Amino acid sequence: MKVLVIGGGGREHTLVWKVAQSPKVKKIYCAPGNAGIAEYAECISIKADDIEQLASFSHHKNIDLAIVGPEIPLTLGIVDEFESKGLRICGPDKSASVIEGSKIFSKDLLKKYNIPTAPYATFNSPDEAMSYLKEKGTPAVIKADGLAAGKGVIPAQSMDKAEEAIDNILTKKIFGAAGDRIIIEEFLTGEEASFIVFTDGNTIIPMPTSQDHKPIHDNDQGPNTGGMGAYSPAPVITEKLQQKIMDEIMYPIIRGMAAEGRKYRGILYAGLMINQGKVNVLEFNARFGDPETQPILMRMKTDLIPVLEAIVDERLDQVSIQWDEKPAICVVMASKGYPGNYQKGIEITGLDKVQSMHNVQVFHAGTALKDNHVVTSGGRVLGVTALGNNIEEAINLAYQATSQIQWEGAYYRKDIGKKALKISKY
Ligand code: AMP
């Protein structure tokens, strides 16, 4: 088979690494890819959101299966574009990807199907939003409706911060049309976890649970990022809670999407808030999480390709997936200054020292090749991922590997996975 992976971050490196292990796969292309991906795949300089070029490339190369990493091509309708040309692609179509593309759509859907989520109201008028905010008070969470590169959610502890967020999104339009409408919702507390499933619109197969670490600094301090690390499994989701999430969230939403005429086939990610056995949905994503994919796919024993093909063919009921019992963690190494401005093009050393380490994989996110050297080219640069006999061992191994890799200004959190050690029950 010839496979095309779309995207060029840590999630896509992990997908390419996993796909490369499939005996069914003879050739992998990745658009646009990165320095790590180039080890397994031919990187093509087509942007992930150039859906027409990607479809014509796939047609020309007779690609047997395309796998989409990021959300933007999905919401632009890459699946519809490929399918209209008779090409096979794994992911939700445009009408189903709206579950991530519009937060208002997804909140209204949750409400319609009685799935627990924070109480909310939606606005396009700044004045109405302000008066609702005054009535409800803070803390509150202000969310832009559309995609805003992970920056569109502002948890506000004070009235000033909430008013500023409303003003920035609805009046100053800092997110453009993605901020034409907003949600103001109740601030929830508890433990967050990611629950990601494979689904063909009928059958649902959950992946192991995981937990991301969004804020830039240790102990969840500082501004949110794309994710500074993740571990799997997330002990906050007990077996009993997992069943409840399947019964009360995943099945109703997949059935609900079908009932809305938006049959969902692909990867569905639910961001959850868990507090004393109560689970609320924070958001849905229409794709694998980044960096959750890194530890999750490290634990996947089964070939990924037949699973993705079964999604496309709607025969996921015939598939079974084996997972490694061992936990895994991923420590994200980032450029100094991220999530703000940062320098690019700095040489990375020590990658060779880590290559021979057993149960360790370094997934590249923002890297590029310059004169045969791997250099930084993004905010999140590497995801150092390790498997261990227990979470403590996985943490130690990942940090041991991380300490071998250096560049000027490399930054990483020192507490990834610590929460998993603390959690007994919620
Ligand atoms: P979302 O993209 O909606 O998941 O939001 C990004 C992050 O904002 C989440 O991972 C949470 O940390 C936080 N967040 C979103 N909604 C809420 C809420 N209702 N209460 C507290 N935190 C929230």
XYZ file of C-alpha atoms and ligand atoms in Angstrom:
449
model
C 0.000 0.000 0.000
C 0.957 3.615 -0.505
C -0.068 5.868 2.359
C -0.190 9.651 2.649
C -0.073 11.224 6.119
C -1.196 14.854 6.222
C 0.455 17.230 8.696
C 3.915 17.866 10.055
C 3.894 17.802 13.850
C 4.573 15.352 16.653
C 1.234 13.627 16.137
C 2.031 13.049 12.470
C 5.532 11.758 13.233
C 3.927 9.252 15.587
C 1.382 8.239 12.926
C 4.133 7.831 10.318
C 6.291 5.812 12.777
C 3.330 3.522 13.500
C 2.268 3.178 9.851
C 5.878 2.344 8.877
C 5.614 -0.791 11.049
C 2.690 -2.138 9.023
C 3.621 -5.033 6.742
C 0.873 -3.790 4.406
C 2.672 -0.500 3.734
C 5.360 -0.202 1.086
C 5.633 3.565 0.733
C 4.737 6.544 2.928
C 4.411 10.148 1.851
C 3.906 12.961 4.328
C 2.754 16.506 3.558
C 4.525 18.589 4.669
C 6.333 16.398 7.267
C 9.403 17.361 9.302
C 13.013 16.232 9.888
C 12.003 13.185 11.974
C 9.270 12.125 9.584
C 11.778 12.225 6.715
C 13.393 9.118 8.200
C 10.346 7.000 7.310
C 8.482 8.959 4.669
C 9.033 11.037 1.582
C 8.121 14.559 2.646
C 6.127 16.547 0.106
C 6.016 20.324 0.240
C 2.256 20.703 0.121
C 0.618 22.483 3.030
C -1.830 20.482 5.153
C -4.664 22.882 4.301
C -4.141 22.788 0.530
C -6.788 20.143 0.088
C -7.033 20.353 -3.696
C -3.279 19.891 -4.197
C -3.279 17.006 -1.732
C -6.086 15.297 -3.621
C -4.429 15.747 -6.987
C -1.093 14.501 -5.578
C -2.864 11.419 -4.179
C -4.625 10.796 -7.464
C -1.362 11.127 -9.396
C 0.551 8.789 -7.019
C -2.278 6.261 -6.635
C -2.356 6.650 -2.858
C -4.301 3.787 -1.259
C -5.072 5.532 2.018
C -4.721 9.088 3.317
C -4.599 9.799 7.054
C -5.355 13.316 8.296
C -3.548 14.668 11.374
C -4.750 18.261 11.946
C -8.266 19.684 12.171
C -8.086 22.434 9.546
C -8.064 20.176 6.440
C -10.946 18.201 7.960
C -13.096 21.278 8.542
C -12.196 22.520 5.041
C -13.647 19.295 3.634
C -10.565 17.271 2.668
C -12.508 14.027 3.104
C -15.268 15.186 0.736
C -12.609 16.363 -1.760
C -10.782 13.001 -1.719
C -13.964 10.944 -1.851
C -15.264 12.940 -4.801
C -12.157 11.793 -6.671
C -12.616 8.156 -5.588
C -9.689 8.329 -3.146
C -9.688 6.558 0.222
C -9.167 8.772 3.250
C -9.710 8.239 6.961
C -11.482 11.063 8.785
C -14.863 12.712 9.288
C -16.316 14.615 6.327
C -16.947 18.345 6.405
C -20.453 18.027 7.828
C -19.188 15.846 10.714
C -15.975 17.814 11.384
C -18.136 20.724 12.466
C -18.116 19.013 15.869
C -14.673 20.614 16.272
C -15.052 23.496 13.810
C -17.905 25.118 15.724
C -17.929 25.013 19.513
C -21.503 26.325 19.452
C -22.592 23.439 17.235
C -20.998 20.964 19.602
C -22.424 22.562 22.776
C -25.927 22.651 21.215
C -25.545 18.998 20.209
C -24.507 18.030 23.738
C -27.527 19.851 25.118
C -29.910 18.319 22.574
C -28.769 14.777 23.410
C -28.620 15.357 27.180
C -24.894 14.817 27.456
C -23.338 16.509 30.489
C -21.459 19.746 29.745
C -21.022 23.100 31.503
C -24.093 25.396 31.384
C -23.590 28.070 28.712
C -25.053 30.801 26.550
C -24.001 32.051 23.108
C -23.667 35.610 21.845
C -22.781 37.708 18.849
C -23.501 41.024 20.532
C -20.827 42.349 22.933
C -23.469 44.222 24.980
C -25.600 41.137 25.504
C -22.509 39.098 26.340
C -21.419 41.690 28.924
C -24.798 41.802 30.630
C -24.970 37.982 30.795
C -21.477 37.963 32.272
C -22.484 40.535 34.917
C -25.483 38.420 35.829
C -23.468 35.170 36.097
C -20.210 36.557 37.514
C -16.756 34.997 37.403
C -14.952 32.656 37.136
C -16.272 32.032 33.635
C -14.902 30.628 30.423
C -15.125 32.654 27.209
C -14.795 30.653 23.987
C -14.592 31.760 20.378
C -16.951 29.625 18.276
C -14.531 28.729 15.474
C -10.988 27.401 15.181
C -8.418 29.734 16.718
C -5.221 27.650 16.736
C -5.889 26.476 20.292
C -6.048 30.055 21.622
C -9.780 30.617 21.477
C -10.627 29.471 25.021
C -10.102 32.001 27.800
C -10.756 30.906 31.370
C -11.321 34.170 33.277
C -11.039 34.364 37.052
C -11.881 38.069 37.222
C -14.506 40.323 35.653
C -11.772 42.436 34.035
C -10.236 39.421 32.303
C -13.649 38.171 31.117
C -14.643 41.592 29.778
C -11.309 41.908 28.012
C -11.814 38.483 26.386
C -15.295 39.426 25.149
C -13.976 42.728 23.810
C -10.996 41.064 22.101
C -13.068 38.370 20.426
C -16.351 40.068 19.545
C -15.280 43.702 19.059
C -11.570 43.692 18.200
C -11.976 40.416 16.255
C -8.559 39.058 17.254
C -9.594 35.638 15.904
C -11.308 37.047 12.809
C -14.532 35.308 11.755
C -13.809 32.455 14.202
C -14.884 34.973 16.837
C -18.120 36.162 15.219
C -19.926 34.301 17.977
C -18.822 33.323 21.469
C -19.812 30.993 24.252
C -19.799 32.051 27.873
C -19.830 28.985 30.067
C -19.553 27.980 33.672
C -16.037 27.374 34.922
C -15.642 23.739 35.909
C -13.108 22.301 38.320
C -11.698 18.793 38.594
C -9.246 16.638 36.741
C -9.040 16.786 32.944
C -8.603 13.714 30.774
C -8.694 12.879 27.079
C -10.900 10.096 25.797
C -10.190 9.244 22.169
C -12.016 6.634 20.103
C -11.986 5.024 16.691
C -15.449 4.973 15.150
C -17.042 4.136 11.829
C -20.316 5.774 12.831
C -21.746 2.546 14.265
C -19.043 0.767 16.244
C -16.850 2.594 18.738
C -13.469 1.298 19.919
C -11.892 3.392 22.665
C -8.162 3.977 22.771
C -6.496 3.933 26.189
C -7.209 7.073 28.205
C -4.672 9.865 28.450
C -4.004 13.240 29.979
C -2.483 16.320 28.407
C -0.619 19.140 30.215
C -1.723 22.415 28.605
C -0.050 25.214 30.634
C 3.552 26.077 29.847
C 4.955 25.791 33.401
C 5.104 23.141 36.103
C 2.058 22.752 38.371
C -0.132 23.980 35.505
C 1.054 27.585 35.769
C 1.273 30.124 32.962
C -0.516 30.430 29.627
C -1.968 27.480 27.737
C 0.016 25.844 24.948
C -0.731 23.191 22.359
C 0.271 20.674 25.069
C 3.527 20.246 26.983
C 3.293 16.518 27.601
C 0.910 13.632 28.094
C 0.618 10.258 29.721
C -1.494 7.187 29.138
C -3.449 5.697 30.829
C -5.089 8.436 32.911
C -5.833 6.749 36.260
C -8.589 9.307 36.940
C -10.697 7.289 34.459
C -11.445 4.065 36.275
C -12.952 1.071 34.471
C -16.370 1.974 35.826
C -16.015 5.571 34.687
C -14.854 4.395 31.255
C -18.108 2.451 30.841
C -20.093 5.486 31.931
C -18.256 7.666 29.391
C -19.012 5.161 26.623
C -22.691 4.830 27.620
C -23.474 8.425 28.492
C -21.198 10.348 26.127
C -19.613 8.454 23.237
C -22.541 6.303 22.060
C -25.115 9.114 22.397
C -22.903 11.551 20.478
C -22.105 9.121 17.655
C -25.798 8.173 17.368
C -26.725 11.848 17.638
C -24.372 12.802 14.800
C -25.919 10.091 12.612
C -29.417 11.303 13.515
C -28.382 14.832 12.500
C -27.354 13.501 9.069
C -23.679 13.941 9.944
C -22.466 10.353 10.271
C -19.088 10.438 12.007
C -16.303 8.190 10.727
C -12.793 8.701 12.037
C -11.110 9.573 15.295
C -13.219 11.369 17.885
C -11.555 13.043 20.843
C -13.532 14.107 23.903
C -11.868 16.507 26.341
C -13.413 15.715 29.729
C -13.538 17.294 33.174
C -13.927 14.768 35.975
C -14.963 15.655 39.478
C -16.084 13.136 42.096
C -17.239 10.630 39.534
C -19.096 13.281 37.507
C -17.953 13.701 33.929
C -18.540 16.813 31.806
C -17.533 17.273 28.183
C -15.306 20.325 27.637
C -14.861 19.889 23.904
C -14.704 17.522 20.980
C -11.878 17.274 18.496
C -12.275 15.562 15.133
C -8.812 13.955 15.176
C -6.025 12.470 17.268
C -4.729 14.689 20.094
C -1.234 16.100 20.104
C 0.656 15.110 22.287
C -1.717 12.344 23.514
C -1.145 10.372 20.302
C 2.522 9.908 21.186
C 2.001 7.832 24.378
C -1.187 6.186 23.052
C 0.346 4.861 19.833
C 3.485 3.772 21.723
C 1.081 1.429 23.535
C -0.750 0.145 20.453
C 0.342 -3.387 19.608
C -2.013 -3.927 16.680
C -1.286 -2.662 13.165
C -2.995 0.733 12.755
C -3.648 0.413 9.010
C -6.360 -2.304 9.131
C -8.140 -0.305 11.838
C -8.201 2.851 9.701
C -9.293 0.869 6.643
C -12.127 -0.664 8.667
C -13.284 2.843 9.601
C -13.351 3.880 5.938
C -15.259 0.696 4.993
C -17.588 0.903 8.012
C -16.698 -2.551 9.315
C -15.006 -1.613 12.559
C -17.098 -4.301 14.313
C -14.729 -6.861 12.766
C -11.635 -5.327 14.356
C -9.981 -5.969 17.686
C -7.083 -3.959 19.049
C -4.399 -4.995 21.522
C -2.721 -2.453 23.767
C 0.431 -2.696 25.810
C -0.317 -2.781 29.543
C 2.722 -0.612 30.140
C 2.042 3.084 30.684
C 3.720 5.679 28.480
C 4.563 9.332 28.838
C 5.615 12.058 26.432
C 7.639 15.097 27.512
C 7.426 17.963 25.033
C 10.630 19.966 24.530
C 9.849 23.492 23.332
C 11.638 26.580 22.059
C 12.445 29.336 24.550
C 9.652 31.916 24.441
C 6.881 29.501 23.358
C 3.841 29.960 23.392
C 4.945 33.530 22.575
C 7.631 34.426 20.051
C 10.640 32.176 19.633
C 13.708 31.797 17.461
C 13.990 29.103 14.802
C 16.952 27.357 13.154
C 18.879 26.404 16.321
C 20.853 23.166 16.029
C 19.711 20.256 18.206
C 22.321 17.877 19.624
C 22.132 14.554 21.440
C 19.420 12.919 19.306
C 21.882 10.136 18.402
C 22.438 9.306 22.105
C 18.744 8.644 22.585
C 18.262 6.607 19.418
C 19.557 3.367 20.945
C 17.566 3.674 24.193
C 15.112 0.792 24.594
C 11.423 1.797 24.983
C 12.144 5.422 24.037
C 11.014 7.248 20.899
C 11.680 10.867 20.078
C 8.879 12.238 17.941
C 9.705 15.427 16.073
C 7.219 18.315 16.017
C 8.876 21.579 14.952
C 12.129 20.433 13.370
C 13.757 20.859 9.975
C 16.952 19.746 8.275
C 19.571 22.425 7.578
C 22.918 21.400 6.048
C 22.301 17.848 7.297
C 21.698 19.010 10.868
C 18.403 18.830 12.701
C 17.364 22.347 13.733
C 14.382 23.827 15.561
C 11.570 25.154 13.381
C 8.577 25.495 15.681
C 7.370 26.218 19.214
C 6.943 22.620 20.236
C 10.056 20.903 18.934
C 10.243 17.291 20.172
C 8.105 14.811 22.092
C 10.327 12.473 24.064
C 8.186 9.413 24.690
C 8.886 6.382 26.872
C 7.187 3.182 27.972
C 7.773 1.815 31.482
C 6.676 -1.112 33.634
C 4.870 1.482 35.716
C 4.266 5.214 35.354
C 7.209 6.084 37.604
C 9.554 4.072 35.414
C 8.127 5.660 32.264
C 8.603 9.147 33.756
C 12.211 8.415 34.754
C 13.067 6.971 31.366
C 11.504 9.868 29.449
C 13.375 12.432 31.543
C 16.615 10.475 31.272
C 16.266 10.683 27.491
C 15.190 14.333 27.577
C 18.331 15.294 29.504
C 20.499 13.939 26.673
C 18.969 16.280 24.095
C 20.077 19.874 23.980
C 19.838 23.132 22.123
C 20.185 26.725 23.179
C 17.003 27.721 24.984
C 15.388 24.239 25.102
C 12.534 24.290 27.617
C 10.401 21.501 29.075
C 8.178 20.917 32.070
C 9.699 18.823 34.831
C 6.434 17.453 36.218
C 4.840 15.537 33.327
C 3.081 12.465 34.677
C 3.311 13.520 38.327
C -0.446 13.859 38.533
C -0.845 10.213 37.548
C 1.236 9.284 40.588
C -0.996 11.344 42.880
C -4.418 10.350 41.625
C -6.048 7.483 43.362
C -9.706 8.285 42.883
C -11.902 11.232 42.021
P -11.377 23.378 25.014
O -10.629 23.695 23.770
O -12.804 23.789 25.013
O -11.128 22.025 25.633
O -10.640 24.304 26.105
C -9.249 24.280 26.288
C -8.959 24.203 27.755
O -9.656 25.230 28.460
C -9.416 22.908 28.395
O -8.475 21.897 28.218
C -9.593 23.324 29.822
O -8.344 23.349 30.499
C -10.092 24.740 29.710
N -11.579 24.786 29.776
C -12.441 24.707 28.736
N -13.719 24.772 29.177
C -13.653 24.896 30.503
C -14.633 25.006 31.555
N -15.939 25.043 31.293
N -14.183 25.092 32.821
C -12.871 25.103 33.133
N -11.911 25.007 32.201
C -12.277 24.899 30.904
